Amino acid sequence: MSTTTTTPRHGLADYVAKFQSCSADDKLAVLWRIYTHIGEERLENPDNNKESDSSLKLYNKLKEKSQDEQLQFMRDVISRQNNDITSEYYQLSDTTKIATWYRLGQGMADSSVVQVPSDYEMSDEAKDIVNNIGAISFEQCYVFVRDALLDS
């Protein structure tokens, strides 16, 4: 008799730690794969929170940049680099940071911001994270994404 696994092989904190040890590009690929796995229809719309204007303002500013600049912003944020545009991100509340990534995920899905290349080859560690996080409930998946982004 087979049962469905509702928790990853290791605890979520272990996967957040593994995520933190990945390269910036692997982190972005993991987030993208998880975002597409959980599906935008299941994510809370950031417009439902009172701070959405800040995430929308930053997102619109990013959409106007070149794809190289968009990618560099994501790499810099995920690697905790501080510059003019990332400092604006770091000043946001945690809820608004999550809303910003929600918008980036939507933008990747509709090609209004740079996407992870379809031929990007993730490391074995990143693949392990995606495979295990993809097998858990939506709520646990959201907690992983939240913790991974806010610990970045």
PDB file of C-alpha atoms in Angstrom:
ATOM      1  CA  MET A   1       0.000   0.000   0.000  1.00  0.00           C
ATOM      2  CA  SER A   2       1.468   3.353  -1.011  1.00  0.00           C
ATOM      3  CA  THR A   3       0.890   6.607   0.775  1.00  0.00           C
ATOM      4  CA  THR A   4       1.365  10.150  -0.394  1.00  0.00           C
ATOM      5  CA  THR A   5       4.207  11.985   1.257  1.00  0.00           C
ATOM      6  CA  THR A   6       3.072  15.224   2.850  1.00  0.00           C
ATOM      7  CA  THR A   7       6.444  16.307   4.182  1.00  0.00           C
ATOM      8  CA  PRO A   8       9.800  16.344   2.485  1.00  0.00           C
ATOM      9  CA  ARG A   9      12.406  13.722   3.308  1.00  0.00           C
ATOM     10  CA  HIS A  10      14.096  16.295   5.555  1.00  0.00           C
ATOM     11  CA  GLY A  11      12.425  19.139   7.416  1.00  0.00           C
ATOM     12  CA  LEU A  12      11.583  22.399   5.656  1.00  0.00           C
ATOM     13  CA  ALA A  13      14.340  24.164   7.577  1.00  0.00           C
ATOM     14  CA  ASP A  14      16.847  21.708   6.090  1.00  0.00           C
ATOM     15  CA  TYR A  15      15.665  22.586   2.595  1.00  0.00           C
ATOM     16  CA  VAL A  16      15.812  26.306   3.331  1.00  0.00           C
ATOM     17  CA  ALA A  17      19.419  25.787   4.461  1.00  0.00           C
ATOM     18  CA  LYS A  18      20.164  23.780   1.297  1.00  0.00           C
ATOM     19  CA  PHE A  19      18.548  26.547  -0.748  1.00  0.00           C
ATOM     20  CA  GLN A  20      20.754  29.155   0.930  1.00  0.00           C
ATOM     21  CA  SER A  21      23.866  27.199  -0.072  1.00  0.00           C
ATOM     22  CA  CYS A  22      22.892  27.170  -3.779  1.00  0.00           C
ATOM     23  CA  SER A  23      24.208  29.606  -6.378  1.00  0.00           C
ATOM     24  CA  ALA A  24      22.075  32.651  -7.139  1.00  0.00           C
ATOM     25  CA  ASP A  25      21.007  31.171 -10.487  1.00  0.00           C
ATOM     26  CA  ASP A  26      20.072  27.861  -8.869  1.00  0.00           C
ATOM     27  CA  LYS A  27      18.038  29.742  -6.258  1.00  0.00           C
ATOM     28  CA  LEU A  28      16.159  31.580  -8.998  1.00  0.00           C
ATOM     29  CA  ALA A  29      15.570  28.329 -10.894  1.00  0.00           C
ATOM     30  CA  VAL A  30      14.282  26.632  -7.728  1.00  0.00           C
ATOM     31  CA  LEU A  31      11.897  29.508  -7.015  1.00  0.00           C
ATOM     32  CA  TRP A  32      10.661  29.490 -10.614  1.00  0.00           C
ATOM     33  CA  ARG A  33      10.086  25.719 -10.625  1.00  0.00           C
ATOM     34  CA  ILE A  34       8.260  25.871  -7.304  1.00  0.00           C
ATOM     35  CA  TYR A  35       6.217  28.868  -8.448  1.00  0.00           C
ATOM     36  CA  THR A  36       5.108  26.994 -11.573  1.00  0.00           C
ATOM     37  CA  HIS A  37       4.401  23.876  -9.488  1.00  0.00           C
ATOM     38  CA  ILE A  38       2.097  25.575  -7.006  1.00  0.00           C
ATOM     39  CA  GLY A  39       0.423  27.630  -9.704  1.00  0.00           C
ATOM     40  CA  GLU A  40      -0.468  31.272  -9.612  1.00  0.00           C
ATOM     41  CA  GLU A  41      -4.178  30.560  -9.080  1.00  0.00           C
ATOM     42  CA  ARG A  42      -3.358  29.133  -5.664  1.00  0.00           C
ATOM     43  CA  LEU A  43      -1.231  32.054  -4.533  1.00  0.00           C
ATOM     44  CA  GLU A  44      -2.694  34.965  -2.659  1.00  0.00           C
ATOM     45  CA  ASN A  45      -3.048  38.046  -4.797  1.00  0.00           C
ATOM     46  CA  PRO A  46      -0.757  40.750  -3.396  1.00  0.00           C
ATOM     47  CA  ASP A  47      -3.378  43.351  -4.269  1.00  0.00           C
ATOM     48  CA  ASN A  48      -5.295  42.053  -1.277  1.00  0.00           C
ATOM     49  CA  ASN A  49      -2.764  43.542   1.108  1.00  0.00           C
ATOM     50  CA  LYS A  50      -2.544  47.203   1.979  1.00  0.00           C
ATOM     51  CA  GLU A  51       1.156  47.391   1.085  1.00  0.00           C
ATOM     52  CA  SER A  52       0.695  46.255  -2.507  1.00  0.00           C
ATOM     53  CA  ASP A  53       1.391  49.728  -3.892  1.00  0.00           C
ATOM     54  CA  SER A  54       5.031  49.401  -2.837  1.00  0.00           C
ATOM     55  CA  SER A  55       5.472  46.011  -4.504  1.00  0.00           C
ATOM     56  CA  LEU A  56       3.682  47.226  -7.629  1.00  0.00           C
ATOM     57  CA  LYS A  57       5.850  50.358  -7.775  1.00  0.00           C
ATOM     58  CA  LEU A  58       9.073  48.330  -7.569  1.00  0.00           C
ATOM     59  CA  TYR A  59       7.772  45.701  -9.993  1.00  0.00           C
ATOM     60  CA  ASN A  60       6.819  48.362 -12.564  1.00  0.00           C
ATOM     61  CA  LYS A  61      10.265  49.919 -12.200  1.00  0.00           C
ATOM     62  CA  LEU A  62      11.842  46.493 -12.849  1.00  0.00           C
ATOM     63  CA  LYS A  63       9.639  45.806 -15.888  1.00  0.00           C
ATOM     64  CA  GLU A  64      11.050  48.927 -17.531  1.00  0.00           C
ATOM     65  CA  LYS A  65      14.623  47.666 -17.208  1.00  0.00           C
ATOM     66  CA  SER A  66      16.398  45.408 -19.691  1.00  0.00           C
ATOM     67  CA  GLN A  67      16.230  41.664 -19.148  1.00  0.00           C
ATOM     68  CA  ASP A  68      19.896  41.686 -18.117  1.00  0.00           C
ATOM     69  CA  GLU A  69      19.140  44.342 -15.489  1.00  0.00           C
ATOM     70  CA  GLN A  70      16.068  42.401 -14.285  1.00  0.00           C
ATOM     71  CA  LEU A  71      18.135  39.255 -13.905  1.00  0.00           C
ATOM     72  CA  GLN A  72      20.879  41.156 -12.111  1.00  0.00           C
ATOM     73  CA  PHE A  73      18.314  42.595  -9.685  1.00  0.00           C
ATOM     74  CA  MET A  74      17.007  39.099  -8.872  1.00  0.00           C
ATOM     75  CA  ARG A  75      20.536  37.738  -8.503  1.00  0.00           C
ATOM     76  CA  ASP A  76      21.525  40.651  -6.279  1.00  0.00           C
ATOM     77  CA  VAL A  77      18.478  40.324  -4.029  1.00  0.00           C
ATOM     78  CA  ILE A  78      18.834  36.570  -3.673  1.00  0.00           C
ATOM     79  CA  SER A  79      22.562  37.050  -2.914  1.00  0.00           C
ATOM     80  CA  ARG A  80      21.932  39.955  -0.504  1.00  0.00           C
ATOM     81  CA  GLN A  81      23.867  42.502  -2.538  1.00  0.00           C
ATOM     82  CA  ASN A  82      23.113  46.107  -1.727  1.00  0.00           C
ATOM     83  CA  ASN A  83      22.792  48.718  -4.470  1.00  0.00           C
ATOM     84  CA  ASP A  84      20.316  51.432  -5.459  1.00  0.00           C
ATOM     85  CA  ILE A  85      17.489  49.172  -6.580  1.00  0.00           C
ATOM     86  CA  THR A  86      18.001  46.344  -4.095  1.00  0.00           C
ATOM     87  CA  SER A  87      18.068  48.828  -1.204  1.00  0.00           C
ATOM     88  CA  GLU A  88      14.538  49.798  -2.225  1.00  0.00           C
ATOM     89  CA  TYR A  89      13.567  46.107  -1.991  1.00  0.00           C
ATOM     90  CA  TYR A  90      15.252  45.666   1.414  1.00  0.00           C
ATOM     91  CA  GLN A  91      13.216  48.566   2.829  1.00  0.00           C
ATOM     92  CA  LEU A  92       9.951  46.738   2.091  1.00  0.00           C
ATOM     93  CA  SER A  93       8.072  44.814   4.765  1.00  0.00           C
ATOM     94  CA  ASP A  94       8.313  41.025   4.640  1.00  0.00           C
ATOM     95  CA  THR A  95       4.765  40.798   3.278  1.00  0.00           C
ATOM     96  CA  THR A  96       5.595  43.267   0.524  1.00  0.00           C
ATOM     97  CA  LYS A  97       8.805  41.386  -0.369  1.00  0.00           C
ATOM     98  CA  ILE A  98       6.703  38.243  -0.860  1.00  0.00           C
ATOM     99  CA  ALA A  99       4.233  40.274  -2.960  1.00  0.00           C
ATOM    100  CA  THR A 100       7.129  41.528  -5.096  1.00  0.00           C
ATOM    101  CA  TRP A 101       8.283  37.954  -5.793  1.00  0.00           C
ATOM    102  CA  TYR A 102       4.667  37.002  -6.540  1.00  0.00           C
ATOM    103  CA  ARG A 103       4.597  39.747  -9.160  1.00  0.00           C
ATOM    104  CA  LEU A 104       7.966  38.626 -10.542  1.00  0.00           C
ATOM    105  CA  GLY A 105       6.617  35.070 -10.830  1.00  0.00           C
ATOM    106  CA  GLN A 106       3.586  36.337 -12.713  1.00  0.00           C
ATOM    107  CA  GLY A 107       5.845  38.440 -14.913  1.00  0.00           C
ATOM    108  CA  MET A 108       7.983  35.406 -15.704  1.00  0.00           C
ATOM    109  CA  ALA A 109       4.850  33.425 -16.547  1.00  0.00           C
ATOM    110  CA  ASP A 110       3.589  36.076 -18.969  1.00  0.00           C
ATOM    111  CA  SER A 111       7.093  36.977 -20.263  1.00  0.00           C
ATOM    112  CA  SER A 112       6.971  40.579 -19.064  1.00  0.00           C
ATOM    113  CA  VAL A 113      10.165  39.971 -17.056  1.00  0.00           C
ATOM    114  CA  VAL A 114      13.136  37.751 -17.754  1.00  0.00           C
ATOM    115  CA  GLN A 115      12.538  34.024 -17.327  1.00  0.00           C
ATOM    116  CA  VAL A 116      14.817  31.238 -16.240  1.00  0.00           C
ATOM    117  CA  PRO A 117      16.070  29.785 -19.530  1.00  0.00           C
ATOM    118  CA  SER A 118      14.339  26.502 -20.334  1.00  0.00           C
ATOM    119  CA  ASP A 119      17.724  24.872 -20.903  1.00  0.00           C
ATOM    120  CA  TYR A 120      19.173  25.980 -17.549  1.00  0.00           C
ATOM    121  CA  GLU A 121      20.676  22.931 -15.850  1.00  0.00           C
ATOM    122  CA  MET A 122      20.196  23.047 -12.093  1.00  0.00           C
ATOM    123  CA  SER A 123      22.696  21.471  -9.730  1.00  0.00           C
ATOM    124  CA  ASP A 124      21.815  18.132  -8.139  1.00  0.00           C
ATOM    125  CA  GLU A 125      21.201  19.916  -4.842  1.00  0.00           C
ATOM    126  CA  ALA A 126      18.729  22.339  -6.481  1.00  0.00           C
ATOM    127  CA  LYS A 127      16.961  19.437  -8.240  1.00  0.00           C
ATOM    128  CA  ASP A 128      16.653  17.654  -4.876  1.00  0.00           C
ATOM    129  CA  ILE A 129      15.022  20.737  -3.359  1.00  0.00           C
ATOM    130  CA  VAL A 130      12.537  21.054  -6.231  1.00  0.00           C
ATOM    131  CA  ASN A 131      11.677  17.348  -6.182  1.00  0.00           C
ATOM    132  CA  ASN A 132      11.058  17.262  -2.445  1.00  0.00           C
ATOM    133  CA  ILE A 133       9.333  20.613  -2.062  1.00  0.00           C
ATOM    134  CA  GLY A 134       7.153  19.792  -5.078  1.00  0.00           C
ATOM    135  CA  ALA A 135       5.808  16.751  -3.223  1.00  0.00           C
ATOM    136  CA  ILE A 136       4.440  18.636  -0.219  1.00  0.00           C
ATOM    137  CA  SER A 137       1.229  20.515   0.469  1.00  0.00           C
ATOM    138  CA  PHE A 138       0.635  24.022  -0.825  1.00  0.00           C
ATOM    139  CA  GLU A 139       0.848  25.450   2.684  1.00  0.00           C
ATOM    140  CA  GLN A 140       4.232  23.828   3.355  1.00  0.00           C
ATOM    141  CA  CYS A 141       5.447  24.904  -0.075  1.00  0.00           C
ATOM    142  CA  TYR A 142       4.444  28.491   0.674  1.00  0.00           C
ATOM    143  CA  VAL A 143       6.247  28.332   4.032  1.00  0.00           C
ATOM    144  CA  PHE A 144       9.389  27.111   2.255  1.00  0.00           C
ATOM    145  CA  VAL A 145       9.233  29.951  -0.299  1.00  0.00           C
ATOM    146  CA  ARG A 146       8.544  32.535   2.403  1.00  0.00           C
ATOM    147  CA  ASP A 147      11.381  31.315   4.604  1.00  0.00           C
ATOM    148  CA  ALA A 148      13.790  30.953   1.683  1.00  0.00           C
ATOM    149  CA  LEU A 149      13.100  34.501   0.473  1.00  0.00           C
ATOM    150  CA  LEU A 150      13.105  36.159   3.860  1.00  0.00           C
ATOM    151  CA  ASP A 151      16.271  34.355   4.942  1.00  0.00           C
ATOM    152  CA  SER A 152      18.035  35.500   1.753  1.00  0.00           C
TER     153      SER A 152
END
